[in-house]
mmCIF file of C-alpha atoms in Angstrom:
data_model
loop_
_atom_site.group_PDB
_atom_site.id
_atom_site.type_symbol
_atom_site.label_atom_id
_atom_site.label_comp_id
_atom_site.label_asym_id
_atom_site.label_seq_id
_atom_site.Cartn_x
_atom_site.Cartn_y
_atom_site.Cartn_z
ATOM 1 C CA MET A 1 17.649 -21.277 28.384
ATOM 2 C CA LYS A 2 14.690 -23.598 28.086
ATOM 3 C CA ARG A 3 12.693 -20.915 26.223
ATOM 4 C CA ARG A 4 15.583 -20.323 23.819
ATOM 5 C CA ALA A 5 15.832 -24.050 23.163
ATOM 6 C CA MET A 6 12.101 -24.207 22.386
ATOM 7 C CA ILE A 7 12.369 -21.268 19.975
ATOM 8 C CA ALA A 8 15.367 -22.840 18.260
ATOM 9 C CA ALA A 9 13.496 -26.118 17.900
ATOM 10 C CA PHE A 10 10.457 -24.321 16.444
ATOM 11 C CA LEU A 11 12.596 -22.467 13.902
ATOM 12 C CA ALA A 12 14.268 -25.714 12.932
ATOM 13 C CA VAL A 13 10.909 -27.347 12.286
ATOM 14 C CA ILE A 14 9.413 -24.527 10.176
ATOM 15 C CA SER A 15 12.563 -24.254 8.062
ATOM 16 C CA SER A 16 13.051 -27.968 7.607
ATOM 17 C CA PRO A 17 12.839 -29.714 4.212
ATOM 18 C CA ALA A 18 9.529 -31.207 5.341
ATOM 19 C CA CYS A 19 8.016 -27.737 4.932
ATOM 20 C CA ALA A 20 9.468 -27.321 1.422
ATOM 21 C CA ALA A 21 7.237 -27.546 -1.639
ATOM 22 C CA LYS A 22 6.872 -26.448 -5.249
ATOM 23 C CA LEU A 23 3.590 -24.920 -6.363
ATOM 24 C CA SER A 24 2.497 -23.668 -9.767
ATOM 25 C CA GLY A 25 -0.586 -21.855 -11.021
ATOM 26 C CA PRO A 26 -2.217 -18.458 -11.401
ATOM 27 C CA PRO A 27 -2.345 -16.982 -7.874
ATOM 28 C CA ARG A 28 -5.017 -15.146 -5.976
ATOM 29 C CA ILE A 29 -3.204 -12.052 -4.738
ATOM 30 C CA VAL A 30 -4.199 -11.082 -1.198
ATOM 31 C CA ASP A 31 -1.839 -8.164 -0.630
ATOM 32 C CA GLY A 32 1.586 -6.912 -1.734
ATOM 33 C CA ASN A 33 3.405 -9.896 -0.281
ATOM 34 C CA THR A 34 0.765 -12.577 0.214
ATOM 35 C CA ILE A 35 -0.724 -14.836 -2.452
ATOM 36 C CA GLU A 36 -2.623 -18.107 -2.580
ATOM 37 C CA ILE A 37 -2.029 -21.011 -4.961
ATOM 38 C CA GLU A 38 -3.945 -24.288 -4.701
ATOM 39 C CA GLN A 39 -5.378 -23.192 -1.327
ATOM 40 C CA THR A 40 -1.850 -22.666 0.030
ATOM 41 C CA LYS A 41 -1.153 -19.190 1.382
ATOM 42 C CA ILE A 42 2.339 -18.004 0.456
ATOM 43 C CA ARG A 43 4.165 -15.062 1.983
ATOM 44 C CA LEU A 44 6.830 -13.786 -0.434
ATOM 45 C CA SER A 45 10.107 -14.207 1.434
ATOM 46 C CA GLY A 46 12.854 -11.612 1.736
ATOM 47 C CA ILE A 47 10.529 -8.651 1.156
ATOM 48 C CA ASP A 48 7.949 -6.619 3.031
ATOM 49 C CA ALA A 49 5.191 -4.697 1.241
ATOM 50 C CA PRO A 50 2.899 -2.114 2.874
ATOM 51 C CA GLU A 51 -0.275 -3.330 4.534
ATOM 52 C CA THR A 52 -3.428 -2.649 2.521
ATOM 53 C CA ASP A 53 -4.462 0.019 5.037
ATOM 54 C CA GLN A 54 -1.086 1.772 4.922
ATOM 55 C CA ILE A 55 -1.044 5.436 3.927
ATOM 56 C CA CYS A 56 1.987 7.153 2.351
ATOM 57 C CA LEU A 57 2.725 10.628 1.021
ATOM 58 C CA ASP A 58 3.111 11.225 -2.719
ATOM 59 C CA THR A 59 5.568 13.507 -4.491
ATOM 60 C CA HIS A 60 3.371 16.506 -3.605
ATOM 61 C CA GLY A 61 3.096 15.575 0.066
ATOM 62 C CA GLN A 62 -0.494 14.352 -0.274
ATOM 63 C CA LYS A 63 -1.777 11.178 1.399
ATOM 64 C CA TRP A 64 -2.437 8.149 -0.800
ATOM 65 C CA ALA A 65 -3.345 4.488 -0.216
ATOM 66 C CA CYS A 66 0.063 3.020 -1.023
ATOM 67 C CA GLY A 67 -0.758 -0.411 0.440
ATOM 68 C CA ILE A 68 -3.647 -0.913 -1.950
ATOM 69 C CA ALA A 69 -1.528 0.446 -4.799
ATOM 70 C CA ALA A 70 1.214 -2.117 -4.045
ATOM 71 C CA ARG A 71 -1.324 -4.947 -4.131
ATOM 72 C CA ASP A 72 -2.929 -3.688 -7.332
ATOM 73 C CA GLU A 73 0.424 -3.268 -9.076
ATOM 74 C CA LEU A 74 1.264 -6.877 -8.237
ATOM 75 C CA ILE A 75 -2.111 -7.976 -9.628
ATOM 76 C CA LYS A 76 -1.438 -5.981 -12.792
ATOM 77 C CA HIS A 77 2.054 -7.430 -13.167
ATOM 78 C CA SER A 78 0.755 -10.959 -12.640
ATOM 79 C CA ASN A 79 -1.975 -10.470 -15.254
ATOM 80 C CA GLY A 80 -3.371 -13.985 -14.790
ATOM 81 C CA GLN A 81 -0.068 -15.670 -15.589
ATOM 82 C CA THR A 82 1.188 -18.883 -14.027
ATOM 83 C CA TRP A 83 3.527 -18.499 -11.075
ATOM 84 C CA ASP A 84 6.131 -21.037 -10.001
ATOM 85 C CA CYS A 85 6.798 -20.860 -6.260
ATOM 86 C CA HIS A 86 9.373 -22.633 -4.145
ATOM 87 C CA THR A 87 8.479 -22.626 -0.456
ATOM 88 C CA THR A 88 10.581 -23.430 2.606
ATOM 89 C CA GLY A 89 9.241 -22.953 6.126
ATOM 90 C CA ARG A 90 6.314 -20.990 7.487
ATOM 91 C CA ASP A 91 5.777 -17.653 9.171
ATOM 92 C CA GLU A 92 4.056 -16.911 12.469
ATOM 93 C CA TYR A 93 0.632 -16.929 10.786
ATOM 94 C CA GLY A 94 1.118 -20.316 9.147
ATOM 95 C CA ARG A 95 1.782 -18.963 5.657
ATOM 96 C CA SER A 96 4.375 -20.785 3.577
ATOM 97 C CA LEU A 97 7.468 -18.660 2.902
ATOM 98 C CA GLY A 98 8.393 -18.682 -0.748
ATOM 99 C CA SER A 99 10.225 -17.288 -3.721
ATOM 100 C CA CYS A 100 8.000 -16.987 -6.784
ATOM 101 C CA PHE A 101 8.686 -16.594 -10.485
ATOM 102 C CA ILE A 102 6.731 -15.618 -13.608
ATOM 103 C CA ALA A 103 8.357 -17.111 -16.716
ATOM 104 C CA GLY A 104 11.660 -17.145 -14.848
ATOM 105 C CA GLU A 105 11.391 -13.585 -13.484
ATOM 106 C CA ASP A 106 11.815 -13.282 -9.706
ATOM 107 C CA VAL A 107 8.562 -11.677 -8.502
ATOM 108 C CA ASN A 108 9.991 -10.918 -5.058
ATOM 109 C CA ALA A 109 12.830 -8.961 -6.674
ATOM 110 C CA TRP A 110 10.409 -7.201 -9.046
ATOM 111 C CA MET A 111 8.362 -5.887 -6.122
ATOM 112 C CA VAL A 112 11.452 -4.322 -4.526
ATOM 113 C CA ARG A 113 12.927 -3.071 -7.804
ATOM 114 C CA SER A 114 9.602 -1.424 -8.715
ATOM 115 C CA GLY A 115 9.440 0.321 -5.336
ATOM 116 C CA TRP A 116 6.372 -1.537 -4.041
ATOM 117 C CA ALA A 117 8.205 -3.463 -1.319
ATOM 118 C CA LEU A 118 11.402 -3.290 0.721
ATOM 119 C CA SER A 119 14.115 -5.851 1.303
ATOM 120 C CA TRP A 120 13.369 -7.507 4.637
ATOM 121 C CA GLY A 121 14.171 -10.382 6.977
ATOM 122 C CA ARG A 122 17.188 -12.522 7.686
ATOM 123 C CA ASN A 123 18.071 -12.478 3.981
ATOM 124 C CA ILE A 124 17.739 -8.707 3.652
ATOM 125 C CA HIS A 125 20.925 -8.506 1.585
ATOM 126 C CA ILE A 126 19.394 -10.550 -1.245
ATOM 127 C CA TYR A 127 17.168 -7.734 -2.515
ATOM 128 C CA ALA A 128 18.964 -4.713 -1.033
ATOM 129 C CA VAL A 129 20.503 -3.748 -4.382
ATOM 130 C CA TYR A 130 17.022 -3.540 -5.936
ATOM 131 C CA GLU A 131 15.938 -1.236 -3.128
ATOM 132 C CA VAL A 132 18.755 1.145 -4.046
ATOM 133 C CA VAL A 133 17.678 1.023 -7.697
ATOM 134 C CA ALA A 134 14.064 1.836 -6.759
ATOM 135 C CA SER A 135 15.015 4.739 -4.479
ATOM 136 C CA HIS A 136 17.254 6.299 -7.131
ATOM 137 C CA ALA A 137 14.420 6.030 -9.661
ATOM 138 C CA TYR A 138 11.850 7.457 -7.197
ATOM 139 C CA ALA A 139 9.745 4.387 -7.985
ATOM 140 C CA GLY A 140 6.601 3.318 -6.151
ATOM 141 C CA LEU A 141 6.778 4.183 -2.462
ATOM 142 C CA TRP A 142 10.002 6.084 -3.097
ATOM 143 C CA SER A 143 8.134 8.725 -5.126
ATOM 144 C CA GLY A 144 7.326 10.457 -1.838
ATOM 145 C CA ALA A 145 7.634 9.711 1.873
ATOM 146 C CA PHE A 146 6.565 6.638 3.819
ATOM 147 C CA ILE A 147 7.001 4.477 6.891
ATOM 148 C CA THR A 148 8.641 1.084 6.441
ATOM 149 C CA PRO A 149 5.976 -1.659 6.545
ATOM 150 C CA TRP A 150 7.448 -3.245 9.690
ATOM 151 C CA ASP A 151 7.419 0.118 11.489
ATOM 152 C CA TRP A 152 3.895 0.925 10.259
ATOM 153 C CA ARG A 153 2.509 -2.070 12.163
ATOM 154 C CA HIS A 154 3.935 -0.760 15.444
ATOM 155 C CA ARG A 155 4.086 2.951 14.748
ATOM 156 C CA ASN A 156 4.145 5.636 17.412
ATOM 157 C CA LYS A 157 5.101 9.283 17.656
ATOM 158 C CA GLY A 158 8.780 8.383 17.411
ATOM 159 C CA THR A 159 8.465 6.348 14.202
ATOM 160 C CA ILE A 160 10.858 7.439 11.456
ATOM 161 C CA ILE A 161 9.477 8.528 8.085
ATOM 162 C CA ILE A 162 11.738 8.023 5.082
ATOM 163 C CA GLY A 163 11.865 9.045 1.435
ATOM 164 C CA ALA A 164 14.204 9.046 -1.555
ATOM 165 C CA SER A 165 14.577 12.842 -1.569
ATOM 166 C CA SER A 166 13.038 14.850 1.271
ATOM 167 C CA VAL A 167 10.366 14.274 3.897
ATOM 168 C CA PRO A 168 7.683 17.015 4.215
ATOM 169 C CA THR A 169 7.770 18.993 7.460
ATOM 170 C CA ASP A 170 4.180 17.956 8.243
ATOM 171 C CA ALA A 171 4.807 14.239 7.543
ATOM 172 C CA GLN A 172 4.636 13.320 11.239
ATOM 173 C CA GLU A 173 1.195 14.866 11.595
ATOM 174 C CA LEU A 174 -0.101 13.353 8.362
ATOM 175 C CA LEU A 175 1.171 9.786 8.861
ATOM 176 C CA LEU A 176 1.164 9.462 12.639
ATOM 177 C CA GLY A 177 -1.881 11.473 13.665
ATOM 178 C CA SER A 178 -4.436 9.665 15.839
ATOM 179 C CA ALA A 179 -7.222 10.291 13.316
ATOM 180 C CA LEU A 180 -5.272 8.871 10.360
ATOM 181 C CA LEU A 181 -7.370 5.717 10.054
ATOM 182 C CA SER A 182 -10.688 7.074 11.272
ATOM 183 C CA ASP A 183 -11.920 6.339 7.759
ATOM 184 C CA PRO A 184 -10.989 3.331 5.593
ATOM 185 C CA PRO A 185 -8.180 3.888 3.064
ATOM 186 C CA SER A 186 -10.521 2.681 0.317
ATOM 187 C CA PRO A 187 -14.265 1.965 -0.045
ATOM 188 C CA GLU A 188 -13.354 -1.714 -0.481
ATOM 189 C CA CYS A 189 -11.555 -1.924 2.884
ATOM 190 C CA LEU A 190 -14.433 -1.880 5.370
ATOM 191 C CA ILE A 191 -13.481 -4.768 7.661
ATOM 192 C CA LYS A 192 -12.374 -3.629 11.129
ATOM 193 C CA GLY A 193 -9.558 -5.489 12.842
ATOM 194 C CA THR A 194 -9.281 -5.018 16.616
ATOM 195 C CA VAL A 195 -6.801 -6.334 19.169
ATOM 196 C CA GLY A 196 -8.157 -7.608 22.491
ATOM 197 C CA GLY A 197 -6.584 -7.261 25.899
ATOM 198 C CA ASN A 198 -5.025 -10.715 25.522
ATOM 199 C CA GLY A 199 -3.515 -9.776 22.172
ATOM 200 C CA GLU A 200 -6.072 -11.752 20.154
ATOM 201 C CA ARG A 201 -6.680 -10.285 16.697
ATOM 202 C CA ILE A 202 -10.392 -10.228 15.833
ATOM 203 C CA TYR A 203 -12.111 -8.770 12.780
ATOM 204 C CA HIS A 204 -15.649 -7.508 12.301
ATOM 205 C CA VAL A 205 -17.428 -7.179 8.964
ATOM 206 C CA PRO A 206 -20.136 -4.591 8.239
ATOM 207 C CA GLY A 207 -23.460 -5.714 9.678
ATOM 208 C CA GLN A 208 -22.015 -7.602 12.624
ATOM 209 C CA PHE A 209 -23.065 -6.689 16.144
ATOM 210 C CA GLY A 210 -21.082 -3.747 17.504
ATOM 211 C CA TYR A 211 -19.383 -2.964 14.194
ATOM 212 C CA GLY A 212 -20.569 0.644 14.211
ATOM 213 C CA GLN A 213 -19.335 1.229 17.770
ATOM 214 C CA ILE A 214 -15.711 0.310 17.026
ATOM 215 C CA ASP A 215 -13.568 3.463 17.000
ATOM 216 C CA MET A 216 -10.557 2.815 14.765
ATOM 217 C CA THR A 217 -8.579 5.720 16.252
ATOM 218 C CA LYS A 218 -8.357 4.313 19.776
ATOM 219 C CA LYS A 219 -5.561 1.741 19.447
ATOM 220 C CA ARG A 220 -2.516 1.538 17.205
ATOM 221 C CA GLY A 221 -3.000 -2.201 16.702
ATOM 222 C CA GLU A 222 -6.390 -1.745 15.052
ATOM 223 C CA ARG A 223 -6.501 -1.687 11.273
ATOM 224 C CA TRP A 224 -8.769 -1.748 8.269
ATOM 225 C CA LEU A 225 -8.792 -4.935 6.191
ATOM 226 C CA CYS A 226 -9.895 -5.299 2.595
ATOM 227 C CA SER A 227 -11.127 -8.903 2.580
ATOM 228 C CA GLU A 228 -11.729 -11.813 4.914
ATOM 229 C CA ALA A 229 -9.051 -13.719 2.997
ATOM 230 C CA GLU A 230 -6.537 -11.019 3.860
ATOM 231 C CA ALA A 231 -7.648 -10.986 7.495
ATOM 232 C CA GLU A 232 -7.320 -14.732 7.933
ATOM 233 C CA ALA A 233 -4.012 -14.883 6.059
ATOM 234 C CA THR A 234 -2.481 -12.422 8.503
ATOM 235 C CA GLY A 235 -3.703 -13.942 11.759
ATOM 236 C CA TRP A 236 -7.106 -12.358 12.397
ATOM 237 C CA ARG A 237 -10.124 -14.358 13.593
ATOM 238 C CA LYS A 238 -13.697 -13.428 12.703
ATOM 239 C CA ALA A 239 -15.837 -12.178 15.596
ATOM 240 C CA ALA A 240 -18.471 -14.681 16.711
ATOM 241 C CA ARG A 241 -21.272 -12.165 16.168
#
């Protein structure tokens, strides 16, 4: 009971008006659902986009870097424009949770409607209709087969693979094989994130001691990261050496 009371108190604090703010400006886009405005990291609320190291299958059943594509499509859509964000609360990594708009257009909704993110969280119903629209149009991730972003982070042999039409018979092998992330999903994503025995998330950049000895196929929690900004925004700490 005491633990539940502590959790309830924590949730009350992070969702309180004291955590609310309005921010405006052209953002630095970290990934498909994380941006930064005025040095404030904002996690787009109500949606979940694929991690930058996430791999999906295209309409022909071939692997493609859908996480990077989601980020790049958001960058393209933003096109240097000013965003207006309304934040309330914070997530487990200290990012502000917010709804953002470009000239009145809901960016969170656009990501789901365009197929680059899924409706997610306690307010999943808010963007669910846009998810249906995207799947019917075979847009973005829905053009082939993929793992939901929240399942990708904790995937195992029993993880479900979904798609708007059909899922290839070899999808399990392609998206859940142990050697999937032996190589980075893109030449720009060379940072290695590893999880220690105590659950601490540590990242190593090329040139650091021991970088070359890290085998990215050993643990499911390990992942490739595309920038130190992305690593730090999602709870990773840089290795001391």
